[in-house]
Coordinates of C-alpha atoms in Angstrom, one line a residue:
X24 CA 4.9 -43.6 -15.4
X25 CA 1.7 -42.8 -13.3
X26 CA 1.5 -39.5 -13.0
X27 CA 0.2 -38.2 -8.9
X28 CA -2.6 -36.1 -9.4
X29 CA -1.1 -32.6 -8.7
X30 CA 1.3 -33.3 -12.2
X31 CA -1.5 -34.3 -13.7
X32 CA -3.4 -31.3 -13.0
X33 CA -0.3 -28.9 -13.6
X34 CA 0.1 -30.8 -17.2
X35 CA -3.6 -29.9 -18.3
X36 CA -3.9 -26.4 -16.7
X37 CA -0.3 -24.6 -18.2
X38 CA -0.7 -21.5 -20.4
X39 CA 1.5 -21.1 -23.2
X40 CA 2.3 -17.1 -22.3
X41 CA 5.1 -15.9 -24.1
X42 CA 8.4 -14.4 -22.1
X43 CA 10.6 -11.4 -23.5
X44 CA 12.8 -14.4 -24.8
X45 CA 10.0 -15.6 -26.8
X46 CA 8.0 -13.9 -29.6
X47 CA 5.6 -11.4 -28.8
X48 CA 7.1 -11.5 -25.5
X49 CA 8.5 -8.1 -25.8
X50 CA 5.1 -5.7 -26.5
X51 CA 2.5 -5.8 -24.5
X52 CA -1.0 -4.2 -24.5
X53 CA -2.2 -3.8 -20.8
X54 CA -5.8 -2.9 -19.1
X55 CA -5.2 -0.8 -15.7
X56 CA -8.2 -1.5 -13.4
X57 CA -10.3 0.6 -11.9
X58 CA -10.0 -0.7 -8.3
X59 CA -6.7 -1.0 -8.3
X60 CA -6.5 2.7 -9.4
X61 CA -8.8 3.4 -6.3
X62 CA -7.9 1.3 -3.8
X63 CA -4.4 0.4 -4.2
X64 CA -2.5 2.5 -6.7
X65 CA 1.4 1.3 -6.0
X66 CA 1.0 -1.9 -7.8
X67 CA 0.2 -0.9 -11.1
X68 CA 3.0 2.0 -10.8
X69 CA 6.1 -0.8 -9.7
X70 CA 4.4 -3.8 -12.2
X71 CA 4.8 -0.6 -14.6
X72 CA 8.4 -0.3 -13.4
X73 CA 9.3 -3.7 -13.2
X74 CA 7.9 -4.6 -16.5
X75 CA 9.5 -2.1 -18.8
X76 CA 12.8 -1.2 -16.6
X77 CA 13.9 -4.8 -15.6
X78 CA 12.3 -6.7 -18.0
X79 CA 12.9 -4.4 -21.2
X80 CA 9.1 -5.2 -22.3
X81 CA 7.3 -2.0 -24.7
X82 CA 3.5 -1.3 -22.6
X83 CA 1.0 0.0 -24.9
X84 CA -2.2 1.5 -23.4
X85 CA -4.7 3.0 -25.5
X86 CA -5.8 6.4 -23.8
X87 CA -9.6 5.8 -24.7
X88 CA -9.6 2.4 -23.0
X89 CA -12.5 2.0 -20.0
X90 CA -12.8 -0.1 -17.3
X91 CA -14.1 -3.5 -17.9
X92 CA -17.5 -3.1 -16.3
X93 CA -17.4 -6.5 -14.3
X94 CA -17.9 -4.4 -10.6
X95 CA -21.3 -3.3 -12.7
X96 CA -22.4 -6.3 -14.0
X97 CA -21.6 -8.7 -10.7
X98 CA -23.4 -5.7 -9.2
X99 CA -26.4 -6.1 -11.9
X100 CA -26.1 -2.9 -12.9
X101 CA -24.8 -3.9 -16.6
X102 CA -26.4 -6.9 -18.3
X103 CA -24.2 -9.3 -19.8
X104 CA -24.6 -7.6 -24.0
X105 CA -23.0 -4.6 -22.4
X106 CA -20.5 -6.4 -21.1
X107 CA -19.4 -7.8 -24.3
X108 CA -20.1 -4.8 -26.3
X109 CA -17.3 -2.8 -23.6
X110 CA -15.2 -6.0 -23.9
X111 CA -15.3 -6.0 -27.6
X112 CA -14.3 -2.3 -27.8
X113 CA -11.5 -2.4 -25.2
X114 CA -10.0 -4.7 -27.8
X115 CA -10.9 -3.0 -30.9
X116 CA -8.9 0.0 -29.3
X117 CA -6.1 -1.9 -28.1
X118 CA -5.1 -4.1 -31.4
X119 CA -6.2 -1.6 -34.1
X120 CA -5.2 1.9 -32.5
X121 CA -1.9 0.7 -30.7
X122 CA -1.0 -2.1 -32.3
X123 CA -0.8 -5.5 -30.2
X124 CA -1.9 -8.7 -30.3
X125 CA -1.4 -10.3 -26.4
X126 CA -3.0 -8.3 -24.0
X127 CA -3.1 -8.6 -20.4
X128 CA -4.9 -6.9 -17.7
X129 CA -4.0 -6.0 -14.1
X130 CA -7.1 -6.7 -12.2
X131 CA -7.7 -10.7 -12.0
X132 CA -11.9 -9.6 -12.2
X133 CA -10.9 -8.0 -15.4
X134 CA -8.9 -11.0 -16.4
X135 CA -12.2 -13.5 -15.6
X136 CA -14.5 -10.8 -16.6
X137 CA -12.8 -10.9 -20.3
X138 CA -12.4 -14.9 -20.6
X139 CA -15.9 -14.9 -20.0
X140 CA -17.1 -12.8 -23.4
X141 CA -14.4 -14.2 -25.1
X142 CA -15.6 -17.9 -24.0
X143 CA -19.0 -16.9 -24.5
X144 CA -18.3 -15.5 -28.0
X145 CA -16.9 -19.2 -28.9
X146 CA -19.9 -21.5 -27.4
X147 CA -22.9 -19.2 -28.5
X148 CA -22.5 -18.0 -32.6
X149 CA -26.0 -15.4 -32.0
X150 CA -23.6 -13.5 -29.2
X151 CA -20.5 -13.2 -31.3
X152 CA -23.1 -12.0 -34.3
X153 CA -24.3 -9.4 -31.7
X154 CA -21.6 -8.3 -29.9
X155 CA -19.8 -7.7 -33.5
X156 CA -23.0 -5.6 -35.0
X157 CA -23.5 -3.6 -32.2
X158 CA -19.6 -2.5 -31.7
X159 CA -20.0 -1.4 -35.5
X160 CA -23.3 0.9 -35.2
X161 CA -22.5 2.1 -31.7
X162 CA -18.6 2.9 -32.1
X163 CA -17.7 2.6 -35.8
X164 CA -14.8 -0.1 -34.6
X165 CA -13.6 -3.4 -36.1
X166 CA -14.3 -6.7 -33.8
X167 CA -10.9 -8.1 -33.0
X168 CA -10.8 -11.6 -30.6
X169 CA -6.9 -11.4 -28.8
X170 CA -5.1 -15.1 -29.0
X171 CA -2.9 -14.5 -26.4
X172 CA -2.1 -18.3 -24.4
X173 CA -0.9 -20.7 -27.4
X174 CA -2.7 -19.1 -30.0
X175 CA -6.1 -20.0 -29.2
X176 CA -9.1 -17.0 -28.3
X177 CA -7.8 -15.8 -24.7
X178 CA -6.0 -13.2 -22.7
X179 CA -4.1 -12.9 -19.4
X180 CA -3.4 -11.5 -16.1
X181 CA -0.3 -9.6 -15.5
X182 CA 1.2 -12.2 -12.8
X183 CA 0.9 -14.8 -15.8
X184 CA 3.6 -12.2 -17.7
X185 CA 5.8 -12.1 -14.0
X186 CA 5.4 -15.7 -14.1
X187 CA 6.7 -16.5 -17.6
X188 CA 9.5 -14.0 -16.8
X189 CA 10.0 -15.4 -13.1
X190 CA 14.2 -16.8 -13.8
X191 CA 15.2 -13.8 -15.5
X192 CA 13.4 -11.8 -12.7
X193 CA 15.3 -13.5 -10.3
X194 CA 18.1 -13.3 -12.3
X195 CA 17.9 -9.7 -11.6
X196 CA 17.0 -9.8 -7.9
X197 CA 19.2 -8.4 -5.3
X198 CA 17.6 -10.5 -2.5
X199 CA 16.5 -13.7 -2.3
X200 CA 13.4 -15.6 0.0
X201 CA 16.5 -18.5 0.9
X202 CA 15.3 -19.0 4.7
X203 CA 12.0 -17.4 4.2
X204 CA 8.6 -19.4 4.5
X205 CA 6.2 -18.6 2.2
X206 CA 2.4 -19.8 1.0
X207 CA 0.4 -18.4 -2.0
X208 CA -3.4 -16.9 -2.1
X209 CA -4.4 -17.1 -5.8
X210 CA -7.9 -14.6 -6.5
X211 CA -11.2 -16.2 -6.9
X212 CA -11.6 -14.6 -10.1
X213 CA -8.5 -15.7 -11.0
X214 CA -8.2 -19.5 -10.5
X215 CA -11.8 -20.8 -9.7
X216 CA -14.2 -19.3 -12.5
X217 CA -12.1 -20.7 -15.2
X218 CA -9.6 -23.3 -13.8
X219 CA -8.4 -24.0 -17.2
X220 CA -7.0 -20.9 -17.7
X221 CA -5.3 -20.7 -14.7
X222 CA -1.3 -21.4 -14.9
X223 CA -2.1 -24.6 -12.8
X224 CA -5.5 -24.9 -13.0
X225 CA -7.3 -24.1 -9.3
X226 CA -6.4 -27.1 -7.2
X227 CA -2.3 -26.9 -7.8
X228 CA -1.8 -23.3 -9.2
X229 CA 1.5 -22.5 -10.1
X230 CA 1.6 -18.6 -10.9
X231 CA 2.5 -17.6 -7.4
X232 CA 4.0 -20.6 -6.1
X233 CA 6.5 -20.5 -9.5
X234 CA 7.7 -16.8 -8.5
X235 CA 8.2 -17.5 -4.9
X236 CA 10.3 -20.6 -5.7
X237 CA 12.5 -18.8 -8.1
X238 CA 12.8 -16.1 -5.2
X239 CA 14.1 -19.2 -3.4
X240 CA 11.5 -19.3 -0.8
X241 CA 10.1 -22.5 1.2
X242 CA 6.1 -22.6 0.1
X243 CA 3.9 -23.8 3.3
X244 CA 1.0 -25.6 2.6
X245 CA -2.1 -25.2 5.4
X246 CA -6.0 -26.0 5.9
X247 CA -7.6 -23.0 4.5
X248 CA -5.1 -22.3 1.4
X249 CA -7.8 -22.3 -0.9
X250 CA -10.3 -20.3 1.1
X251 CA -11.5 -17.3 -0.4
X252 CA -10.4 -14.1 1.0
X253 CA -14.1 -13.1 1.2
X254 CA -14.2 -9.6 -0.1
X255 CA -16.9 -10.2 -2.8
X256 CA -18.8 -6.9 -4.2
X257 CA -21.8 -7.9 -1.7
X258 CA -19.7 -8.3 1.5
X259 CA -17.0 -5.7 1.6
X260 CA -19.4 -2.7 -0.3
X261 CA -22.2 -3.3 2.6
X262 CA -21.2 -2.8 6.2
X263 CA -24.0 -5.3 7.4
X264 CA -22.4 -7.4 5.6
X265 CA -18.5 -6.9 6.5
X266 CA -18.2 -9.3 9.2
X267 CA -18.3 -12.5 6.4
X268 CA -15.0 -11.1 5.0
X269 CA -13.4 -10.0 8.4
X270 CA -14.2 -14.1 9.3
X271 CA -12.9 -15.1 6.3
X272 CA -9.6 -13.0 7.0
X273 CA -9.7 -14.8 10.8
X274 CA -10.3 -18.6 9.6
X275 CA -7.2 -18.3 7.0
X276 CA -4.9 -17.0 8.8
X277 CA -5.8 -19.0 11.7
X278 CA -5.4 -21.8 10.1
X279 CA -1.9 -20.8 8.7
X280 CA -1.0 -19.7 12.2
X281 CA -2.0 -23.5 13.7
X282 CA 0.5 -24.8 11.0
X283 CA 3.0 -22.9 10.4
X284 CA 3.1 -20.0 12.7
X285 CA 6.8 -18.9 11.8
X286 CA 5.2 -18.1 8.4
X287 CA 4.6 -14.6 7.8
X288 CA 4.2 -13.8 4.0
X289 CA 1.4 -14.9 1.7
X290 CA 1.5 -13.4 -1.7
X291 CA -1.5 -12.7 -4.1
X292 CA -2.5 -12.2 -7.3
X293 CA -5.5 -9.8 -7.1
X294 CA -6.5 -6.3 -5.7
X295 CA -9.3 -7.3 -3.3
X296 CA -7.4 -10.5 -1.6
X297 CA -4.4 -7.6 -0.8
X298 CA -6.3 -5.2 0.3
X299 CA -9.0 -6.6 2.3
X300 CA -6.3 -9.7 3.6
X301 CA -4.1 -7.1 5.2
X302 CA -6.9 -4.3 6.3
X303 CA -9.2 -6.7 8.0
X304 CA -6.1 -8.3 10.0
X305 CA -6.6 -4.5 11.9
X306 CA -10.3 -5.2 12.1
X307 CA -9.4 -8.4 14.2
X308 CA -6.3 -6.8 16.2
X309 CA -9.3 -3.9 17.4
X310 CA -12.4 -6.2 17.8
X311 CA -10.7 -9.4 19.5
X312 CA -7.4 -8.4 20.2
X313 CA -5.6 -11.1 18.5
X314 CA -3.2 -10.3 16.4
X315 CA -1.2 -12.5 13.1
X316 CA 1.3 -9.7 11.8
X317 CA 1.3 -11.7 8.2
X318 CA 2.3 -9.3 5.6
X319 CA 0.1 -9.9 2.7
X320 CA 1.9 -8.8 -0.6
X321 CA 1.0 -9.1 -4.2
X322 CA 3.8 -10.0 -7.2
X323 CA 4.5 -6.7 -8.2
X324 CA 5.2 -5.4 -4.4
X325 CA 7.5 -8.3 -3.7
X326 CA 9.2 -8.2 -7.1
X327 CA 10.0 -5.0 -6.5
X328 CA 11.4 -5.6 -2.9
X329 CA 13.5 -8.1 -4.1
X330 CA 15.0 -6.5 -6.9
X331 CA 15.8 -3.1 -4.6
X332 CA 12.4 -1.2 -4.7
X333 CA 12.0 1.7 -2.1
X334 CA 9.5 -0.6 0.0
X335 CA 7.5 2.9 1.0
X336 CA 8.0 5.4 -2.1
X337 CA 8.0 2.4 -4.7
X338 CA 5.9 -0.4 -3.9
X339 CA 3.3 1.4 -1.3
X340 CA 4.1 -0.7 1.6
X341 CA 3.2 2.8 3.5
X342 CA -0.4 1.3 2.9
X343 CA -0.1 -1.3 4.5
X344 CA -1.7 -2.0 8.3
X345 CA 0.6 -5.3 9.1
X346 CA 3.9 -3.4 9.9
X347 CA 6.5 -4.8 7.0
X348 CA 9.4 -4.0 8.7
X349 CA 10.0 -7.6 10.2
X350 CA 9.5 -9.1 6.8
X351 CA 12.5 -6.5 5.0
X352 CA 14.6 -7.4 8.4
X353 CA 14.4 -11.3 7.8
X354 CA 15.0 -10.7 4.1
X355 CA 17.5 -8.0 4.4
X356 CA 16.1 -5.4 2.7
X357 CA 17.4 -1.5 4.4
X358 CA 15.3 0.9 5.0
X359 CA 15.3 3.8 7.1
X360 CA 16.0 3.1 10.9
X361 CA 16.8 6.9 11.9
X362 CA 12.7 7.7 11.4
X363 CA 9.7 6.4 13.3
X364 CA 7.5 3.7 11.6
X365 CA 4.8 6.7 11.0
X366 CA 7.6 8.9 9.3
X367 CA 8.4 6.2 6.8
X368 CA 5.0 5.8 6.0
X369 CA 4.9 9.8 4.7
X370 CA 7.7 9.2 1.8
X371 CA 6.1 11.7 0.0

């Protein structure tokens, strides 16, 4: 049988990531990520949650772990031997001081930034040599390459783990998407550096569509899908420059609004694309006074919702400048109606 070309591409881009069925699928090392921890805290803390609560997995995290560099090196502040040499010692600590072998990490720029090395580290013999002499005179540490997706060199984001675990997550869930349309935004640095390590490769990616669909939702297809969300490190850190992402924001959602203006939830996989998605929709609202109201949440923050979160205390929807309340009412999520939307958003 002739396969059409989205099976074809969804049979040469799947991941062999374990689930908590599986072996291995039960420990877990994890990498936080530095602009998570600065710019959007909450998902990390309900992933945490999520992971070892619902999901019964054991999260190892070596204390002397550092961020991965990439924001240095894309900012060419690091050069690429640093790079490995933090790479190589990040997972030194992780298999050798705590004991794992899969690792993941929860920043998709993290998650590119180590399939890089690691791809790197395989092609060119003189880099591996390198990376593995300089981790010994500099740190005293062992060089250890993770084999994370089917035994091959590799590791993986966290919304692989949700998406190996999606049916048992939904499983769990005390609402459901049934009636709710729904579209994906996969990361740049997730999907498009290397498509082959993508669960779905870049064109068809799976990892986002798979958890919405076991959340029961209808997934919406539109134009600009696969635009980029266009934070990039040069656009969002310069304020000349901040117009190219607030456009980019405008020509997506515009797009989605053309097509399928009852849709009003687009989930992501990665830290700047939920951030920058949701802020810059304000940017619009106050410079052209048009506004989408399409909440933009990433995997952890609806997981959470749908297995009975706090939306404000646990998942950080107080962050957020799309008001979520009309997205809980369609799903049928409570919350608290006796306070005004600014009192909910103080849950602390």
């Amino acid at each position: 049988m002739k396969l059409a070309g989205k099976n074809q591409a969804w049979e040469r881009h799947q991941k062999q990531v374990p689930s908590v069925d599986e072996p291995g699928g039960n420990l877990w090392g994890c990498f936080r990520s530095c602009f998570l921890q600065s710019a959007a805290p909450y998902t990390e803390g309900v992933a945490y949650k999520i992971l070892k609560n619902d999901l019964g997995i054991e999260l190892r995290e070596a204390p002397g772990h550092t961020s991965c560099g990439a924001i240095g090196y894309h900012g060419d502040v690091n050069n690429l031997e640093t790079q490995m040499v933090i790479a190589a010692r990040n997972f030194s600590i992780a298999h050798y001081e705590q004991g794992v072998d899969n690792l993941f990490s929860f920043c998709v720029t993290s998650f590119a930034n180590y399939t890089e090395v690691i791809k790197l580290w395989e092609e060119e013999p003189d880099l591996l040599e390198y990376t593995e002499k300089t981790l010994k005179e500099t740190t005293g540490r062992e060089f250890w390459i993770p084999h994370v997706s089917g035994g091959r060199p590799s590791v993986v984001h966290a919304s692989d783990v949700f998406f190996a675990n999606r049916h048992k997550l939904a499983e769990k869930a005390k609402y459901s998407l049934k009636g709710i349309k729904a579209t994906d935004h996969v990361g740049c640095h997730y999907g498009k550096i290397f498509p082959g390590e993508a669960m779905g490769g870049a064109e068809f990616p799976q990892v986002l569509v798979g958890l919405l669909e076991a959340f029961g939702a209808e997934i919406v297809d539109y134009p600009e899908r696969r635009h980029c969300c266009g934070m990039g490190f040069r656009q969002c850190a310069f304020p000349e420059n901040r117009d190219y992402t607030a456009g980019s924001v405008y020509k997506k959602l515009a797009s989605l609004k053309e097509a399928h203006p009852d849709c009003n939830l687009i989930l992501t996989n990665c830290p700047g694309c939920t951030v920058f998605m949701d802020a810059e929709q304000g940017t619009i609202k106050e410079v052209l006074e048009e506004e989408f109201n399409v909440s933009i949440l990433d995997y952890a923050q609806l997981t959470g919702l749908l297995l009975g979160y706090d939306p404000f205390k646990d998942c950080g929807l107080n962050a957020k400048a799309v008001p979520v309340e009309p997205l809980l009412d369609k799903i049928g999520i409570p919350y608290d109606k006796s306070k005004t939307a600014e009192e909910r958003r103080r849950p602390f």
